[in-house]
CSV table of C-alpha atoms in Angstrom, one decimal:
chain,number,residue,atom,x,y,z
Y,1489,ALA,CA,-45.8,215.1,-71.7
Y,1490,LYS,CA,-45.5,213.0,-74.9
Y,1491,ILE,CA,-45.3,209.2,-74.9
Y,1492,ILE,CA,-42.5,208.0,-77.1
Y,1493,ARG,CA,-42.1,204.2,-77.5
Y,1494,ASN,CA,-38.8,203.8,-79.3
Y,1495,ASP,CA,-36.2,201.3,-78.3
Y,1496,GLY,CA,-33.3,203.2,-80.0
Y,1497,LEU,CA,-34.0,206.4,-78.0
Y,1498,PHE,CA,-34.5,204.4,-74.8
Y,1499,ASN,CA,-31.1,202.6,-75.2
Y,1500,ALA,CA,-29.5,205.9,-76.0
Y,1501,ALA,CA,-30.6,207.3,-72.6
Y,1502,LEU,CA,-29.4,204.3,-70.7
Y,1503,VAL,CA,-25.9,204.5,-69.0
Y,1504,GLY,CA,-23.8,201.7,-67.4
Y,1505,LEU,CA,-24.5,202.8,-63.9
Y,1506,GLY,CA,-28.1,201.8,-63.6
Y,1507,SER,CA,-29.2,205.4,-63.8
Y,1508,PHE,CA,-32.1,206.8,-65.9
Y,1509,GLY,CA,-33.2,210.3,-64.7
Y,1510,PHE,CA,-36.4,210.3,-62.7
Y,1511,ILE,CA,-37.8,206.9,-62.0
Y,1512,HIS,CA,-41.5,207.0,-62.8
Y,1513,GLY,CA,-42.2,203.3,-63.0
Y,1514,VAL,CA,-40.5,200.0,-62.5
Y,1515,VAL,CA,-41.0,196.7,-64.3
Y,1516,ILE,CA,-39.3,193.7,-62.5
Y,1517,GLU,CA,-38.3,190.7,-64.6
Y,1518,ALA,CA,-38.0,187.9,-62.0
Y,1519,GLU,CA,-36.7,184.4,-62.1
Y,1520,ASP,CA,-36.9,181.5,-59.7
Y,1521,GLN,CA,-34.5,181.3,-56.8
Y,1522,TYR,CA,-31.2,179.7,-57.5
Y,1523,LEU,CA,-27.9,179.0,-55.7
Y,1524,LEU,CA,-24.3,179.7,-56.7
Y,1525,GLN,CA,-21.5,177.3,-56.1
Y,1526,ARG,CA,-18.1,179.0,-55.8
Y,1527,TYR,CA,-14.8,177.3,-56.5
Y,1528,VAL,CA,-11.3,178.9,-55.9
Y,1529,ARG,CA,-8.4,177.2,-57.7
Y,1530,LYS,CA,-4.8,177.9,-58.7
Y,1531,ILE,CA,-4.3,177.1,-62.4
Y,1532,LYS,CA,-1.5,177.7,-64.9
Y,1533,LYS,CA,-1.1,181.3,-65.9
Y,1534,GLU,CA,-1.3,180.5,-69.6
Y,1535,THR,CA,-4.6,178.6,-69.1
Y,1536,ALA,CA,-6.2,181.4,-67.0
Y,1537,LEU,CA,-5.3,184.0,-69.7
Y,1538,LYS,CA,-6.4,181.9,-72.6
Y,1539,LEU,CA,-9.8,181.4,-70.9
Y,1540,ALA,CA,-9.9,185.2,-70.5
Y,1541,GLU,CA,-9.3,185.7,-74.2
Y,1542,THR,CA,-11.6,183.0,-75.5
Y,1543,LEU,CA,-14.1,182.1,-72.7
Y,1544,ASP,CA,-13.9,178.7,-74.2
Y,1545,PHE,CA,-14.4,176.5,-71.2
Y,1546,GLU,CA,-15.6,173.6,-73.3
Y,1547,HIS,CA,-12.2,172.9,-74.8
Y,1548,SER,CA,-10.0,174.2,-72.0
Y,1549,LYS,CA,-7.5,172.2,-69.9
Y,1550,PHE,CA,-9.2,173.7,-66.9
Y,1551,LYS,CA,-11.9,171.4,-65.6
Y,1552,ILE,CA,-13.8,171.0,-62.3
Y,1553,PRO,CA,-14.9,167.3,-62.1
Y,1554,THR,CA,-18.4,168.3,-60.8
Y,1555,GLU,CA,-18.9,170.9,-63.6
Y,1556,LEU,CA,-18.7,168.9,-66.8
Y,1557,ASP,CA,-21.4,168.3,-69.4
Y,1558,ALA,CA,-22.5,164.9,-70.7
Y,1559,ASN,CA,-19.5,164.7,-73.0
Y,1560,GLY,CA,-17.0,165.4,-70.2
Y,1561,ASN,CA,-16.3,169.0,-71.4
Y,1562,GLY,CA,-16.1,171.9,-69.1
Y,1563,LYS,CA,-19.2,174.1,-68.6
Y,1564,ARG,CA,-19.0,177.9,-68.9
Y,1565,PRO,CA,-19.4,179.3,-65.4
Y,1566,TYR,CA,-21.9,182.0,-64.3
Y,1567,HIS,CA,-18.9,184.1,-63.1
Y,1568,TYR,CA,-15.1,183.8,-63.9
Y,1569,LYS,CA,-12.5,186.0,-62.2
Y,1570,VAL,CA,-8.7,186.0,-62.4
Y,1571,PHE,CA,-6.5,187.6,-59.6
Y,1572,ILE,CA,-3.1,188.9,-60.5
Y,1573,ASN,CA,-0.2,190.3,-58.4
Y,1574,PRO,CA,1.4,192.8,-60.9
Y,1575,TYR,CA,4.8,192.4,-59.2
Y,1576,GLY,CA,5.0,188.6,-59.1
Y,1577,ASN,CA,6.2,186.1,-61.7
Y,1578,GLU,CA,4.1,183.2,-60.5
Y,1579,SER,CA,3.5,180.3,-62.9
Y,1580,GLU,CA,-0.1,180.0,-61.5
Y,1581,TYR,CA,-2.9,182.5,-61.0
Y,1582,VAL,CA,-5.7,182.3,-58.4
Y,1583,ILE,CA,-9.1,182.1,-60.2
Y,1584,GLU,CA,-12.7,182.1,-59.0
Y,1585,ALA,CA,-15.3,180.2,-60.9
Y,1586,ILE,CA,-19.0,180.3,-59.9
Y,1587,TYR,CA,-21.7,178.0,-61.3
Y,1588,LYS,CA,-25.5,178.3,-61.1
Y,1589,LYS,CA,-27.4,175.6,-59.2
Y,1590,PRO,CA,-31.0,174.8,-58.6
Y,1591,PHE,CA,-32.3,176.2,-55.4
Y,1592,ASP,CA,-32.4,173.8,-52.3
Y,1593,PRO,CA,-34.2,175.3,-49.3
Y,1594,LEU,CA,-32.0,173.1,-47.1
Y,1595,TYR,CA,-28.7,174.3,-48.6
Y,1596,LYS,CA,-27.4,175.7,-45.3
Y,1597,GLU,CA,-28.1,172.5,-43.4
Y,1598,LYS,CA,-26.3,170.5,-46.1
Y,1599,TYR,CA,-23.4,172.8,-47.0
Y,1600,GLY,CA,-23.1,175.3,-44.1
Y,1601,ASP,CA,-23.5,179.0,-43.9
Y,1602,PRO,CA,-21.5,180.7,-46.7
Y,1603,ILE,CA,-21.2,184.1,-45.2
Y,1604,PRO,CA,-18.4,183.4,-42.7
Y,1605,PHE,CA,-16.2,182.2,-45.5
Y,1606,MET,CA,-17.0,185.2,-47.8
Y,1607,LYS,CA,-16.7,187.8,-45.1
Y,1608,GLU,CA,-12.9,188.2,-45.3
Y,1609,PHE,CA,-11.2,191.5,-45.2
Y,1610,ILE,CA,-7.9,193.4,-44.7
Y,1611,TYR,CA,-7.8,194.8,-41.2
Y,1612,ARG,CA,-7.8,198.6,-40.8
Y,1613,ASP,CA,-4.4,198.6,-39.0
Y,1614,LEU,CA,-2.9,196.6,-41.9
Y,1615,ILE,CA,-4.2,199.2,-44.4
Y,1616,TYR,CA,-2.7,202.0,-42.3
Y,1617,LEU,CA,0.6,200.2,-42.2
Y,1618,LEU,CA,0.6,199.7,-45.9
Y,1619,ILE,CA,-0.1,203.4,-46.5
Y,1620,LYS,CA,2.8,204.5,-44.4
Y,1621,ILE,CA,5.2,201.9,-45.9
Y,1622,SER,CA,4.1,202.9,-49.5
Y,1623,GLU,CA,4.7,206.6,-48.8
Y,1624,ARG,CA,8.1,206.2,-47.1
Y,1625,PHE,CA,9.5,203.1,-48.8
Y,1626,PRO,CA,7.9,202.7,-52.2
Y,1627,LYS,CA,10.4,200.0,-53.3
Y,1628,ALA,CA,9.1,197.8,-50.5
Y,1629,ILE,CA,5.6,197.7,-52.1
Y,1630,PRO,CA,6.1,194.6,-54.4
Y,1631,LYS,CA,7.5,192.6,-51.5
Y,1632,PHE,CA,4.8,193.7,-49.1
Y,1633,ILE,CA,2.0,192.8,-51.5
Y,1634,LYS,CA,3.6,189.4,-52.2
Y,1635,ALA,CA,3.7,188.8,-48.4
Y,1636,LEU,CA,0.0,189.8,-48.2
Y,1637,ASN,CA,-1.1,187.4,-51.0
Y,1638,LYS,CA,-2.8,185.0,-48.6
Y,1639,THR,CA,-4.7,187.9,-47.0
Y,1640,ILE,CA,-5.7,189.7,-50.2
Y,1641,LEU,CA,-6.5,186.8,-52.5
Y,1642,PRO,CA,-9.3,184.3,-51.9
Y,1643,GLU,CA,-8.0,181.0,-50.5
Y,1644,GLU,CA,-8.3,177.7,-52.3
Y,1645,LYS,CA,-8.4,175.8,-49.0
Y,1646,LYS,CA,-9.5,176.3,-45.4
Y,1647,GLY,CA,-7.6,174.3,-42.8
Y,1648,GLY,CA,-5.9,172.3,-45.5
Y,1649,VAL,CA,-9.3,171.2,-47.0
Y,1650,LYS,CA,-10.8,172.6,-50.2
Y,1651,LYS,CA,-13.9,174.6,-49.3
Y,1652,ASP,CA,-16.3,175.1,-52.2
Y,1653,ILE,CA,-19.0,177.4,-51.1
Y,1654,ILE,CA,-22.7,177.3,-51.9
Y,1655,GLY,CA,-25.1,180.2,-51.3
Y,1656,ARG,CA,-27.5,182.7,-52.7
Y,1657,LEU,CA,-26.4,185.5,-54.9
Y,1658,SER,CA,-26.4,188.0,-52.0
Y,1659,GLU,CA,-24.3,185.6,-49.9
Y,1660,ILE,CA,-21.7,184.8,-52.5
Y,1661,PHE,CA,-21.2,188.3,-53.8
Y,1662,TRP,CA,-20.7,189.7,-50.3
Y,1663,ASP,CA,-20.1,193.4,-49.7
Y,1664,ALA,CA,-16.5,194.5,-50.1
Y,1665,GLY,CA,-14.7,194.1,-46.8
Y,1666,TYR,CA,-12.0,196.7,-47.3
Y,1667,GLN,CA,-11.9,199.4,-44.6
Y,1668,GLY,CA,-10.1,202.7,-44.6
Y,1669,ARG,CA,-8.4,204.6,-47.4
Y,1670,ALA,CA,-9.0,202.2,-50.3
Y,1671,PHE,CA,-9.2,202.9,-54.0
Y,1672,ALA,CA,-10.6,201.0,-57.0
Y,1673,CYS,CA,-10.7,201.6,-60.7
Y,1674,SER,CA,-11.8,199.5,-63.6
Y,1675,PHE,CA,-11.4,199.5,-67.4
Y,1676,GLY,CA,-13.8,197.7,-69.7
Y,1677,VAL,CA,-12.0,196.1,-72.7
Y,1678,ASP,CA,-13.0,193.5,-75.3
Y,1679,HIS,CA,-12.3,190.2,-73.6
Y,1680,ARG,CA,-10.2,189.2,-76.7
Y,1681,ASP,CA,-7.8,192.1,-75.7
Y,1682,SER,CA,-7.7,191.1,-72.0
Y,1683,LYS,CA,-4.3,189.5,-72.0
Y,1684,ARG,CA,-2.7,192.4,-73.9
Y,1685,ALA,CA,-4.4,195.0,-71.7
Y,1686,LEU,CA,-3.2,193.2,-68.6
Y,1687,GLU,CA,0.4,193.1,-69.9
Y,1688,ILE,CA,0.3,196.8,-70.8
Y,1689,LEU,CA,-1.0,197.9,-67.4
Y,1690,THR,CA,1.3,195.5,-65.5
Y,1691,LYS,CA,4.3,197.0,-67.4
Y,1692,LEU,CA,3.2,200.5,-66.6
Y,1693,THR,CA,2.8,199.6,-62.9
Y,1694,ARG,CA,6.2,198.2,-62.7
Y,1695,ASP,CA,8.0,200.9,-64.8
Y,1696,GLU,CA,6.3,204.0,-63.4
Y,1697,GLY,CA,5.1,202.6,-60.1
Y,1698,PRO,CA,5.1,200.8,-57.9
Y,1699,VAL,CA,1.6,201.4,-56.5
Y,1700,PRO,CA,0.0,199.6,-53.6
Y,1701,GLY,CA,-2.6,197.6,-55.5
Y,1702,ILE,CA,-3.5,194.2,-57.0
Y,1703,PHE,CA,-5.2,193.4,-60.4
Y,1704,ALA,CA,-8.2,191.3,-61.3
Y,1705,MET,CA,-10.2,190.5,-64.4
Y,1706,ARG,CA,-13.9,189.6,-64.5
Y,1707,PHE,CA,-16.3,189.4,-67.4
Y,1708,VAL,CA,-19.8,190.8,-68.1
Y,1709,LYS,CA,-22.2,190.5,-71.0
Y,1710,LYS,CA,-23.1,193.3,-73.4
Y,1711,SER,CA,-25.6,196.0,-72.5
Y,1712,GLU,CA,-28.0,197.4,-75.0
Y,1713,GLY,CA,-27.4,200.9,-73.5
Y,1714,LEU,CA,-25.5,203.0,-76.1
Y,1715,LEU,CA,-23.5,204.7,-73.4
Y,1716,ALA,CA,-22.8,201.6,-71.4
Y,1717,PHE,CA,-19.1,200.7,-70.9
Y,1718,SER,CA,-20.0,197.0,-71.5
Y,1719,ARG,CA,-20.3,197.5,-75.2
Y,1720,PHE,CA,-18.5,194.4,-76.4
Y,1721,PRO,CA,-20.2,191.0,-76.8
Y,1722,TYR,CA,-18.2,190.1,-73.6
Y,1723,THR,CA,-16.4,192.9,-71.8
Y,1724,CYS,CA,-13.4,192.1,-69.6
Y,1725,MET,CA,-13.4,194.4,-66.6
Y,1726,VAL,CA,-9.7,194.9,-65.7
Y,1727,GLU,CA,-9.8,196.0,-62.0
Y,1728,ILE,CA,-7.1,197.6,-59.9
Y,1729,ASP,CA,-7.9,197.6,-56.1
Y,1730,GLY,CA,-5.5,199.0,-53.5
Y,1731,ILE,CA,-4.8,201.5,-50.9
Y,1732,GLN,CA,-4.7,205.3,-51.4
Y,1733,TRP,CA,-1.4,207.0,-51.0
Y,1734,LYS,CA,0.3,210.4,-51.1
Y,1735,LYS,CA,2.6,211.4,-53.9
Y,1736,SER,CA,6.2,211.6,-53.0
Y,1737,ARG,CA,9.5,212.2,-54.8
Y,1738,LYS,CA,9.7,208.5,-55.6
Y,1739,LEU,CA,6.0,207.7,-55.8
Y,1740,ILE,CA,3.6,208.7,-58.7
Y,1741,SER,CA,0.3,210.2,-57.5
Y,1742,LEU,CA,-3.0,208.2,-57.9
Y,1743,LYS,CA,-4.3,210.8,-60.3
Y,1744,GLU,CA,-1.2,210.6,-62.5
Y,1745,TYR,CA,-1.3,206.8,-62.4
Y,1746,ALA,CA,-5.0,206.7,-63.5
Y,1747,THR,CA,-4.2,209.1,-66.3
Y,1748,ARG,CA,-1.3,207.1,-67.5
Y,1749,MET,CA,-3.4,203.9,-67.5
Y,1750,ILE,CA,-5.8,205.6,-69.9
Y,1751,GLU,CA,-3.0,206.9,-72.1
Y,1752,VAL,CA,-1.2,203.5,-72.5
Y,1753,LEU,CA,-4.4,201.7,-73.3
Y,1754,LYS,CA,-5.4,204.3,-75.9
Y,1755,ALA,CA,-1.9,204.2,-77.4
Y,1756,ALA,CA,-2.3,200.4,-77.9
Y,1757,ASN,CA,-5.8,200.9,-79.5
Y,1758,ILE,CA,-7.5,199.2,-76.7
């Protein structure tokens, strides 16, 4: 074996899935424990999409009173996510903003256990029902997804009261609760193209769909890996999560839908 210490070659071998051949050694870069505070809000569609394009929280109209700097400007969150129903024309979008906080060993005593609030899911029977409705009555999909908004999207309030959750990383980013025949796909685009990519994919979904799914956008920093999908300074992950279905005379197949998403984004030079 020959030892080669070359950052360029190492980055070329990295991929965006955390994979690197045979693991022969591990170096852990650690940091002190911290907490995350999660806020769910409904904000104007234009504001949510402008934040996606600019990530400029300092000058945005969107502000959380407890997350301002010394000058009264908004802080950039640790995590920002926008949820979108592709069949709706809502004037507001549900967003999730998460901020990093110093660790407090008594956080559960002060703020409660975060897991019960994060551990929400669509019931298996509901998924089965959506599958059958999708295959037999595709035109009903937009209305059905709109009716399920309160089940699919995170809630801003619990029992009429805003519930901002505090917990560890593993508690806030809880395991996905979907059970049954679910599907998920993601596209990494430059965050400056996020609004345009969303418009293109939404139009495709409406024109050539419908499909039983809902959109979301989240943002990740650039990776040094040359093959990583997160190759932009800030990559917007456009996600489509939904329920698997069978192709029918009136319903495009999942494979065809995935292919068309790639085609329309490439045609728009995204």
